[in-house]
Each structure stands twice: as structure tokens, then as C-alpha cells.
Amino acid sequence: MNRSLVYLTKRSLVNVFRKSIKKPLKSIGIILVTIYYLYLPFILKGFLTNFGLNSRAGFVFIASIGTLYLSMPMTLTYFKRKGVNFKQQDINFILASPIPPKQALIYALSKDIFINVVMQAMFLIAAIFVFDIPLLISFIYITINIIFSNFLSYSLAIIMYASEEITLKQKQIIKIAVYLILLTFTIFLLTMVISQSLKNGFDIAYLLSIISSPFVLMIPIFGWQLGWLNLMILGATPLSLLATSLFFISTIYLTYVAYKMKSTGDYYEDALSFSENVALLQSKKGDVTIAEAFGKKQKKYSYEGTLKGLNSKVIFYKQVMERRRVKKYFLSFGDIIYLIAGIGLGVVSIIFDDFMDSSYFFEIMIGISVYLSVFFKPAAGWKSEFKNYYIFVMPDSSIKKLFHATLLEHFLSLIRVVFLTVPAGLLMRVSILEIFYAIIVQSLLKAMITYVSIFIEEIQGAKIGKTIASMINIFVTIILMIGPIIALAFITSISLFLSFITISLYALIVMTLFLYVASRQLNNIEALDR
């Protein structure tokens, strides 16, 4: 590697160490996140055991699904010269210098090494302690996989990102071919599982066997990579030996092609454009739309509305007008996903009647809703209001300002809950009253979690850092959910109505408390940005 890159790498590591001393909270946050991911296999062990996935075949299945549905699509981003982020210092010290373009690309890709190592360490821990795979086999598999998968991914990135010989038409053909392979495999998998389940009932062993079939292992490059996985974890078969050989041969060959390939830095302009967009999104600190996240401009629609309401009530109507100008039908694709999920749950309960018991509908819906609320949060539109000066001179109390600023979010949450709960309840043939109870409780718990997150992640996060605040928020939310879990476990068996009242009152009290505490902190424009 170029000597200047070696020097830059050393100085970057020194600077990272110095920053960790000056700002220890951020370093603590990174350490906590790392510990969380390393402990994640133990958290999921019970779930995997319940579904019969805590076996060697289960490990192969999970790793295979991740390779096919995560690695393959992500690789396609290199065709559009996206996915590799150059920081501002990289632009100044690398792209503006006479460093070979391929080495500059490798340097940028190498910044993800820490994340890759943590993920591989998580898989190693999972293999040993969750899937009961011997230490030696797990260590050999992970070690060889790290070496060859990194060579493979770097080679593909260089060839697709920096190649000036592959035409746009050829890239489009390869892209379409990959998506067709994924679509064909998905249809094949669903067809085989559903047909088998209708004949003999749902069998997880049959599902696991499909992932090791020739249809999967003969998928070029990524399927061959799964051959090595099958060989080490499930044992040698003619098919796994063939796929493994093709994996090693293709990796060596692609590495050689990438090494010999000529590149004059034609990708620089596109790389700079992508990096600038990433920097812009990072400066918004999470307040981005889905369109912006995918590098597209937000569409605008002509909509004429009228502001209504007195004092802080006008905030809600302002947000509705703004949403109508960026959403053609008010609802987004993300909202429709809840409807699809609700129908899917109902269909699953019909096809696999032993998989989901309708007598636990109330508990199932609340559990799903709480999980989605904690780990999958939509963009908080209320934050933009408190970054404007006008809200602080508005003649109203801070608690009303925050409530009306989050009212649209509550309304959209109610719509998503209805989309999720109603079709699932009707297909599972539960009573209308039980569906109503589930909708109210889910909406209240979501509102409670919203205000808890506002206080911890947004307000306190501005003081102690977003990473550590996010970890604290998850921890506090889990503690706060102990009450509803106890009510679901014990009171629901006695009386559904009593459980509904208990959880609703609990959620209202906690929601009001955090709404009040959070509103008291939002007394100036610097509260969310320090």
C-alpha cells in the first residue's frame, strides 16, 4: 500500500484514541453497542429454541438467508458507485493526491473492518453457545470465511465500482439477473414450504433442508460461498465440496482480476457526490425521509390547505398540510406495510393453525407492536417544530406545544395499529371487542414509548451523546414494559377487560409523566442541539 496511506491510517488511529479520551461518553456508547451485539445471540437463544432453529441446520439457514438477502443486494449498490463513503479528510488527503484509485477505494472500504469483525465475533459466539457447534469447527469456519469473504467483497467492489470497461448496459443486465435469482429463489422457497405444509403440516426441518439444496448452492459466487458454510457445519457432500471449490477458485480469480484491472479514477466524481449526500444526511441527525435516505429528492405535490386552531393547535394542522405536500395519498408505503403484515399474520394463523393460537391474540398483537415501537422508529416530525424560533414565542404552555407537535405522529401510529390489528383479528376470528382493546392498548403504549424516547434519546442525548442515550432508552423502556408484561401474563387470564384497564391506565400515567418532564426541558432552541 502507498506510504502516504499507511501514514494517514496511523494518524487516524491516533486521533481516534485522542478523541475517545476527550469525549469518553461516545467511546462508552460504542463499547456498550459492541457488547450488546456480542450478547445478542444469548438474547435470541430462547426465540431460536422455540422455533427449532438452535441446531447446526438452523445456523446454516440463518447465515444463508443473511447472505442471499443482505449481501447480494448490498453488492449491487457498487454498480451505481454508492456504498463507499469518503470522509472530508479522505477527499482532501486521498482523492486530491496522486494515490492509485484502487488503493483509495480499498482504504475507504477498510473503515468497515471493525463492524465486520464484531459481526463475525457475534456469529462465532452464536455458533458455539447457541447452536452447539464445536469450538474448533466454528473457529476454522469464521477465520477462513473472514479472509476469503473480505477478499471477495473487496474484489467485487473494485471491479464494479472502479471498472471503466464494464458498460452501463452490462451492469444493468447483471443487476437484473441478480434480482431475478432472488425472486426465483423466494418464489421457490415459499411454494415448496406452503405446498409441503398443506400436505403434512408445517415442518421446520423441511424448511432448513431447502437452503442446502442444489438450487441454492449453485447460485454463482454467493451460493458457492454457502457451500463452504454447509461443508464445515453440516459435513461434506459432493455438492458442498463442489460449491466450496468454486467459492475459493472464484475468490482467487476475482482478486487477480481486481489486481490487474486498470482504473484511472473515473469513479471520483460519483464517489464525491455520494459522500456529500451521506454527510448531509448525517448532519440532519436522523431527521431524513426515506427518499433522502436512498439518495432521491423528495417529491412535492400541489396542495392548498388552511391553517386552523388557536395557539399550539395550529402546529398539528401545519404538519398535516406539510405531509399532504410530500405524500400524494397522505399515507406512505411504510404505513401499508403494517396492513400487509396484519393480513400476513392472519393468513399464517389459518395455514399453520398450530403455529399461532387465536386465544392469545391480545398478547400477540401487543408484543408485536411494542417490539416495533422500540426497535423501529419512524422519523420524528415533531423535532423540526422545536428547531424554529416561532414555537418559543407562541402563547401556550410547553406541554401543549409538545403534545400538539407529536399529535400527528400519534394519529399515524393509530392508523398503523388499525392496519396491523383489524385484518389479523378478523382472519383469526376473534371478537370485535378484543380487536378494539388491542388497538387502544397498542396506541397508548406507543405514545408512552414516544415520550420516553423524546426525553431520553433526544433531550438527554443532546447532552450525553446519541449512542449511549439510545442504549439507556432501550434499557429504560424494557423496565417500563415490566408492568404491562405482568398484566398480560396474570391479569389477562382472569379478565381481559381488567387487563385492558390496568395496562391503559399504566400507559396513560407514564405517558403523562414523561410528556410533562420532556416539555419542561424544551424551553429553548438549544435543547435538542448542544
Short mmCIF file of N, CA and C in Angstrom, two decimals, residues 361-477:
data_model
loop_
_atom_site.label_atom_id
_atom_site.label_comp_id
_atom_site.label_asym_id
_atom_site.label_seq_id
_atom_site.Cartn_x
_atom_site.Cartn_y
_atom_site.Cartn_z
N PHE A 361 -54.46 -13.74 20.98
CA PHE A 361 -54.43 -12.62 20.03
C PHE A 361 -54.04 -11.31 20.71
N PHE A 362 -54.65 -11.01 21.84
CA PHE A 362 -54.39 -9.76 22.57
C PHE A 362 -52.92 -9.64 22.93
N GLU A 363 -52.35 -10.71 23.47
CA GLU A 363 -50.94 -10.70 23.88
C GLU A 363 -50.01 -10.62 22.67
N ILE A 364 -50.35 -11.35 21.60
CA ILE A 364 -49.50 -11.36 20.40
C ILE A 364 -49.42 -9.98 19.78
N MET A 365 -50.56 -9.31 19.62
CA MET A 365 -50.59 -8.00 18.96
C MET A 365 -49.84 -6.96 19.78
N ILE A 366 -50.00 -6.99 21.09
CA ILE A 366 -49.29 -6.02 21.93
C ILE A 366 -47.79 -6.28 21.88
N GLY A 367 -47.39 -7.54 21.92
CA GLY A 367 -45.97 -7.87 21.85
C GLY A 367 -45.34 -7.41 20.55
N ILE A 368 -46.01 -7.64 19.43
CA ILE A 368 -45.50 -7.20 18.13
C ILE A 368 -45.40 -5.68 18.07
N SER A 369 -46.44 -5.00 18.52
CA SER A 369 -46.48 -3.54 18.46
C SER A 369 -45.38 -2.92 19.31
N VAL A 370 -45.19 -3.46 20.52
CA VAL A 370 -44.15 -2.92 21.41
C VAL A 370 -42.77 -3.13 20.81
N TYR A 371 -42.53 -4.31 20.24
CA TYR A 371 -41.22 -4.59 19.62
C TYR A 371 -40.95 -3.61 18.48
N LEU A 372 -41.94 -3.40 17.62
CA LEU A 372 -41.77 -2.47 16.51
C LEU A 372 -41.56 -1.04 17.00
N SER A 373 -42.23 -0.68 18.09
CA SER A 373 -42.12 0.68 18.62
C SER A 373 -40.74 0.95 19.21
N VAL A 374 -40.16 -0.07 19.84
CA VAL A 374 -38.86 0.11 20.50
C VAL A 374 -37.72 0.11 19.50
N PHE A 375 -37.75 -0.81 18.54
CA PHE A 375 -36.59 -1.02 17.67
C PHE A 375 -36.74 -0.44 16.27
N PHE A 376 -37.96 -0.06 15.87
CA PHE A 376 -38.16 0.51 14.54
C PHE A 376 -38.96 1.80 14.67
N LYS A 377 -38.23 2.90 14.72
CA LYS A 377 -38.87 4.19 14.96
C LYS A 377 -38.91 5.01 13.68
N PRO A 378 -40.09 5.53 13.33
CA PRO A 378 -40.16 6.41 12.16
C PRO A 378 -39.53 7.76 12.47
N ALA A 379 -39.26 8.54 11.43
CA ALA A 379 -38.67 9.86 11.61
C ALA A 379 -39.58 10.73 12.47
N ALA A 380 -38.99 11.42 13.43
CA ALA A 380 -39.76 12.24 14.36
C ALA A 380 -40.00 13.62 13.76
N GLY A 381 -41.21 13.85 13.24
CA GLY A 381 -41.52 15.13 12.62
C GLY A 381 -41.63 16.27 13.62
N TRP A 382 -41.89 15.93 14.88
CA TRP A 382 -42.06 16.97 15.90
C TRP A 382 -40.77 17.78 16.13
N LYS A 383 -39.60 17.15 15.88
CA LYS A 383 -38.33 17.82 16.16
C LYS A 383 -38.15 19.09 15.33
N SER A 384 -38.63 19.05 14.10
CA SER A 384 -38.46 20.22 13.23
C SER A 384 -39.18 21.44 13.79
N GLU A 385 -40.25 21.22 14.53
CA GLU A 385 -41.00 22.34 15.11
C GLU A 385 -40.18 23.05 16.19
N PHE A 386 -39.48 22.27 16.99
CA PHE A 386 -38.71 22.85 18.09
C PHE A 386 -37.34 23.35 17.65
N LYS A 387 -37.09 23.33 16.34
CA LYS A 387 -35.89 23.95 15.81
C LYS A 387 -36.21 25.29 15.15
N ASN A 388 -37.44 25.73 15.33
CA ASN A 388 -37.88 27.03 14.80
C ASN A 388 -38.17 27.98 15.95
N TYR A 389 -37.81 29.23 15.77
CA TYR A 389 -37.96 30.21 16.84
C TYR A 389 -39.42 30.50 17.18
N TYR A 390 -40.30 30.40 16.18
CA TYR A 390 -41.68 30.83 16.41
C TYR A 390 -42.37 30.03 17.52
N ILE A 391 -41.97 28.76 17.71
CA ILE A 391 -42.67 27.94 18.69
C ILE A 391 -42.43 28.42 20.12
N PHE A 392 -41.29 29.11 20.33
CA PHE A 392 -40.96 29.56 21.69
C PHE A 392 -41.63 30.89 22.05
N VAL A 393 -42.18 31.56 21.06
CA VAL A 393 -42.92 32.80 21.34
C VAL A 393 -44.42 32.57 21.21
N MET A 394 -44.81 31.35 20.90
CA MET A 394 -46.22 31.01 20.78
C MET A 394 -46.88 31.06 22.16
N PRO A 395 -48.01 31.73 22.29
CA PRO A 395 -48.65 31.90 23.61
C PRO A 395 -49.38 30.64 24.07
N ASP A 396 -48.62 29.67 24.52
CA ASP A 396 -49.20 28.43 25.02
C ASP A 396 -48.17 27.75 25.91
N SER A 397 -48.63 26.77 26.70
CA SER A 397 -47.72 26.07 27.60
C SER A 397 -46.84 25.10 26.81
N SER A 398 -45.67 24.80 27.36
CA SER A 398 -44.74 23.91 26.67
C SER A 398 -45.30 22.49 26.55
N ILE A 399 -46.11 22.06 27.51
CA ILE A 399 -46.67 20.71 27.46
C ILE A 399 -47.67 20.59 26.31
N LYS A 400 -48.43 21.65 26.07
CA LYS A 400 -49.38 21.64 24.95
C LYS A 400 -48.64 21.73 23.61
N LYS A 401 -47.55 22.49 23.58
CA LYS A 401 -46.76 22.59 22.35
C LYS A 401 -46.20 21.23 21.95
N LEU A 402 -45.64 20.52 22.93
CA LEU A 402 -45.06 19.21 22.64
C LEU A 402 -46.16 18.21 22.26
N PHE A 403 -47.29 18.27 22.95
CA PHE A 403 -48.38 17.34 22.64
C PHE A 403 -48.89 17.55 21.22
N HIS A 404 -49.13 18.82 20.84
CA HIS A 404 -49.65 19.08 19.50
C HIS A 404 -48.59 18.84 18.42
N ALA A 405 -47.31 18.98 18.79
CA ALA A 405 -46.24 18.70 17.83
C ALA A 405 -46.11 17.20 17.56
N THR A 406 -46.54 16.37 18.52
CA THR A 406 -46.48 14.92 18.36
C THR A 406 -47.84 14.31 18.03
N LEU A 407 -48.87 15.12 17.92
CA LEU A 407 -50.23 14.60 17.70
C LEU A 407 -50.34 13.88 16.36
N LEU A 408 -49.72 14.40 15.32
CA LEU A 408 -49.77 13.73 14.02
C LEU A 408 -49.09 12.37 14.09
N GLU A 409 -48.00 12.31 14.83
CA GLU A 409 -47.30 11.04 15.00
C GLU A 409 -48.21 10.01 15.69
N HIS A 410 -48.97 10.46 16.70
CA HIS A 410 -49.91 9.57 17.38
C HIS A 410 -51.02 9.11 16.43
N PHE A 411 -51.49 10.03 15.59
CA PHE A 411 -52.55 9.71 14.65
C PHE A 411 -52.07 8.67 13.63
N LEU A 412 -50.86 8.86 13.11
CA LEU A 412 -50.30 7.89 12.17
C LEU A 412 -50.04 6.54 12.85
N SER A 413 -49.65 6.59 14.11
CA SER A 413 -49.44 5.37 14.87
C SER A 413 -50.75 4.60 15.02
N LEU A 414 -51.84 5.33 15.26
CA LEU A 414 -53.17 4.70 15.38
C LEU A 414 -53.56 4.03 14.06
N ILE A 415 -53.28 4.70 12.95
CA ILE A 415 -53.60 4.12 11.64
C ILE A 415 -52.82 2.83 11.42
N ARG A 416 -51.53 2.85 11.76
CA ARG A 416 -50.70 1.65 11.58
C ARG A 416 -51.19 0.51 12.47
N VAL A 417 -51.59 0.84 13.70
CA VAL A 417 -52.10 -0.18 14.62
C VAL A 417 -53.39 -0.79 14.07
N VAL A 418 -54.26 0.04 13.52
CA VAL A 418 -55.51 -0.46 12.93
C VAL A 418 -55.21 -1.36 11.74
N PHE A 419 -54.28 -0.93 10.89
CA PHE A 419 -53.89 -1.74 9.73
C PHE A 419 -53.35 -3.10 10.16
N LEU A 420 -52.59 -3.12 11.25
CA LEU A 420 -51.98 -4.35 11.72
C LEU A 420 -52.99 -5.25 12.43
N THR A 421 -53.87 -4.66 13.23
CA THR A 421 -54.70 -5.42 14.14
C THR A 421 -56.00 -5.92 13.52
N VAL A 422 -56.68 -5.07 12.77
CA VAL A 422 -58.01 -5.43 12.26
C VAL A 422 -57.97 -6.64 11.32
N PRO A 423 -57.14 -6.63 10.26
CA PRO A 423 -57.15 -7.82 9.39
C PRO A 423 -56.69 -9.08 10.11
N ALA A 424 -55.69 -8.95 10.99
CA ALA A 424 -55.22 -10.12 11.74
C ALA A 424 -56.33 -10.66 12.64
N GLY A 425 -57.06 -9.74 13.32
CA GLY A 425 -58.14 -10.16 14.20
C GLY A 425 -59.29 -10.81 13.47
N LEU A 426 -59.67 -10.24 12.33
CA LEU A 426 -60.79 -10.80 11.57
C LEU A 426 -60.45 -12.18 11.01
N LEU A 427 -59.23 -12.34 10.48
CA LEU A 427 -58.82 -13.63 9.94
C LEU A 427 -58.61 -14.67 11.03
N MET A 428 -58.24 -14.22 12.24
CA MET A 428 -58.07 -15.14 13.37
C MET A 428 -59.38 -15.38 14.11
N ARG A 429 -60.46 -14.69 13.65
CA ARG A 429 -61.82 -14.88 14.16
C ARG A 429 -61.95 -14.58 15.65
N VAL A 430 -61.35 -13.48 16.07
CA VAL A 430 -61.53 -13.03 17.45
C VAL A 430 -62.65 -12.01 17.48
N SER A 431 -63.12 -11.67 18.68
CA SER A 431 -64.26 -10.76 18.82
C SER A 431 -63.85 -9.32 18.48
N ILE A 432 -64.85 -8.54 18.06
CA ILE A 432 -64.62 -7.13 17.75
C ILE A 432 -64.15 -6.38 18.99
N LEU A 433 -64.66 -6.75 20.16
CA LEU A 433 -64.26 -6.10 21.40
C LEU A 433 -62.79 -6.34 21.69
N GLU A 434 -62.30 -7.54 21.42
CA GLU A 434 -60.89 -7.85 21.66
C GLU A 434 -60.00 -7.07 20.70
N ILE A 435 -60.46 -6.91 19.47
CA ILE A 435 -59.72 -6.10 18.49
C ILE A 435 -59.65 -4.65 18.96
N PHE A 436 -60.79 -4.14 19.46
CA PHE A 436 -60.84 -2.76 19.97
C PHE A 436 -59.88 -2.57 21.14
N TYR A 437 -59.89 -3.51 22.10
CA TYR A 437 -58.98 -3.44 23.25
C TYR A 437 -57.52 -3.41 22.77
N ALA A 438 -57.19 -4.28 21.82
CA ALA A 438 -55.80 -4.37 21.33
C ALA A 438 -55.37 -3.07 20.67
N ILE A 439 -56.28 -2.44 19.91
CA ILE A 439 -55.95 -1.19 19.23
C ILE A 439 -55.68 -0.08 20.24
N ILE A 440 -56.53 0.06 21.24
CA ILE A 440 -56.37 1.13 22.24
C ILE A 440 -55.08 0.94 23.03
N VAL A 441 -54.84 -0.28 23.51
CA VAL A 441 -53.65 -0.53 24.33
C VAL A 441 -52.37 -0.31 23.52
N GLN A 442 -52.34 -0.80 22.29
CA GLN A 442 -51.16 -0.60 21.45
C GLN A 442 -50.88 0.88 21.21
N SER A 443 -51.93 1.65 20.96
CA SER A 443 -51.77 3.09 20.69
C SER A 443 -51.24 3.82 21.92
N LEU A 444 -51.76 3.46 23.10
CA LEU A 444 -51.31 4.12 24.33
C LEU A 444 -49.86 3.76 24.66
N LEU A 445 -49.52 2.49 24.48
CA LEU A 445 -48.14 2.07 24.76
C LEU A 445 -47.16 2.73 23.78
N LYS A 446 -47.58 2.85 22.53
CA LYS A 446 -46.73 3.53 21.54
C LYS A 446 -46.54 4.99 21.92
N ALA A 447 -47.60 5.67 22.36
CA ALA A 447 -47.48 7.06 22.78
C ALA A 447 -46.57 7.18 24.00
N MET A 448 -46.68 6.24 24.93
CA MET A 448 -45.82 6.23 26.12
C MET A 448 -44.35 6.11 25.70
N ILE A 449 -44.05 5.14 24.82
CA ILE A 449 -42.68 4.94 24.37
C ILE A 449 -42.16 6.16 23.62
N THR A 450 -43.05 6.84 22.89
CA THR A 450 -42.66 8.04 22.15
C THR A 450 -42.12 9.11 23.08
N TYR A 451 -42.84 9.40 24.17
CA TYR A 451 -42.40 10.45 25.09
C TYR A 451 -41.19 10.04 25.92
N VAL A 452 -41.09 8.74 26.21
CA VAL A 452 -39.88 8.25 26.89
C VAL A 452 -38.66 8.47 25.99
N SER A 453 -38.82 8.16 24.70
CA SER A 453 -37.72 8.33 23.74
C SER A 453 -37.37 9.81 23.55
N ILE A 454 -38.39 10.66 23.53
CA ILE A 454 -38.13 12.10 23.38
C ILE A 454 -37.26 12.61 24.53
N PHE A 455 -37.61 12.21 25.73
CA PHE A 455 -36.88 12.70 26.90
C PHE A 455 -35.46 12.14 26.96
N ILE A 456 -35.31 10.83 26.73
CA ILE A 456 -34.00 10.20 26.90
C ILE A 456 -33.12 10.38 25.66
N GLU A 457 -33.63 9.98 24.49
CA GLU A 457 -32.79 9.99 23.29
C GLU A 457 -32.56 11.38 22.73
N GLU A 458 -33.60 12.19 22.69
CA GLU A 458 -33.48 13.50 22.03
C GLU A 458 -32.96 14.58 22.98
N ILE A 459 -33.59 14.70 24.14
CA ILE A 459 -33.21 15.80 25.06
C ILE A 459 -31.93 15.45 25.82
N GLN A 460 -31.92 14.29 26.49
CA GLN A 460 -30.72 13.91 27.22
C GLN A 460 -29.60 13.49 26.26
N GLY A 461 -29.99 12.95 25.09
CA GLY A 461 -28.99 12.56 24.09
C GLY A 461 -28.19 13.73 23.57
N ALA A 462 -28.79 14.93 23.58
CA ALA A 462 -28.06 16.13 23.16
C ALA A 462 -26.94 16.47 24.15
N LYS A 463 -27.04 15.95 25.38
CA LYS A 463 -26.02 16.22 26.40
C LYS A 463 -24.99 15.11 26.51
N ILE A 464 -25.44 13.85 26.43
CA ILE A 464 -24.54 12.73 26.70
C ILE A 464 -24.17 11.95 25.43
N GLY A 465 -24.76 12.28 24.30
CA GLY A 465 -24.46 11.58 23.05
C GLY A 465 -25.58 10.62 22.67
N LYS A 466 -25.84 10.53 21.37
CA LYS A 466 -26.96 9.73 20.88
C LYS A 466 -26.79 8.24 21.14
N THR A 467 -25.55 7.74 21.00
CA THR A 467 -25.34 6.30 21.11
C THR A 467 -25.66 5.79 22.50
N ILE A 468 -25.06 6.42 23.51
CA ILE A 468 -25.30 5.98 24.88
C ILE A 468 -26.74 6.26 25.30
N ALA A 469 -27.33 7.34 24.79
CA ALA A 469 -28.73 7.65 25.10
C ALA A 469 -29.66 6.60 24.52
N SER A 470 -29.34 6.09 23.33
CA SER A 470 -30.17 5.05 22.72
C SER A 470 -30.14 3.78 23.55
N MET A 471 -28.96 3.43 24.06
CA MET A 471 -28.84 2.25 24.91
C MET A 471 -29.63 2.42 26.20
N ILE A 472 -29.52 3.60 26.81
CA ILE A 472 -30.27 3.87 28.04
C ILE A 472 -31.77 3.82 27.77
N ASN A 473 -32.17 4.36 26.61
CA ASN A 473 -33.59 4.38 26.26
C ASN A 473 -34.15 2.96 26.14
N ILE A 474 -33.41 2.07 25.49
CA ILE A 474 -33.86 0.68 25.36
C ILE A 474 -33.96 0.02 26.74
N PHE A 475 -32.97 0.28 27.58
CA PHE A 475 -32.95 -0.30 28.93
C PHE A 475 -34.14 0.20 29.75
N VAL A 476 -34.38 1.51 29.73
CA VAL A 476 -35.49 2.10 30.50
C VAL A 476 -36.83 1.60 29.96
N THR A 477 -36.95 1.52 28.63
CA THR A 477 -38.20 1.06 28.02
C THR A 477 -38.50 -0.37 28.43
#
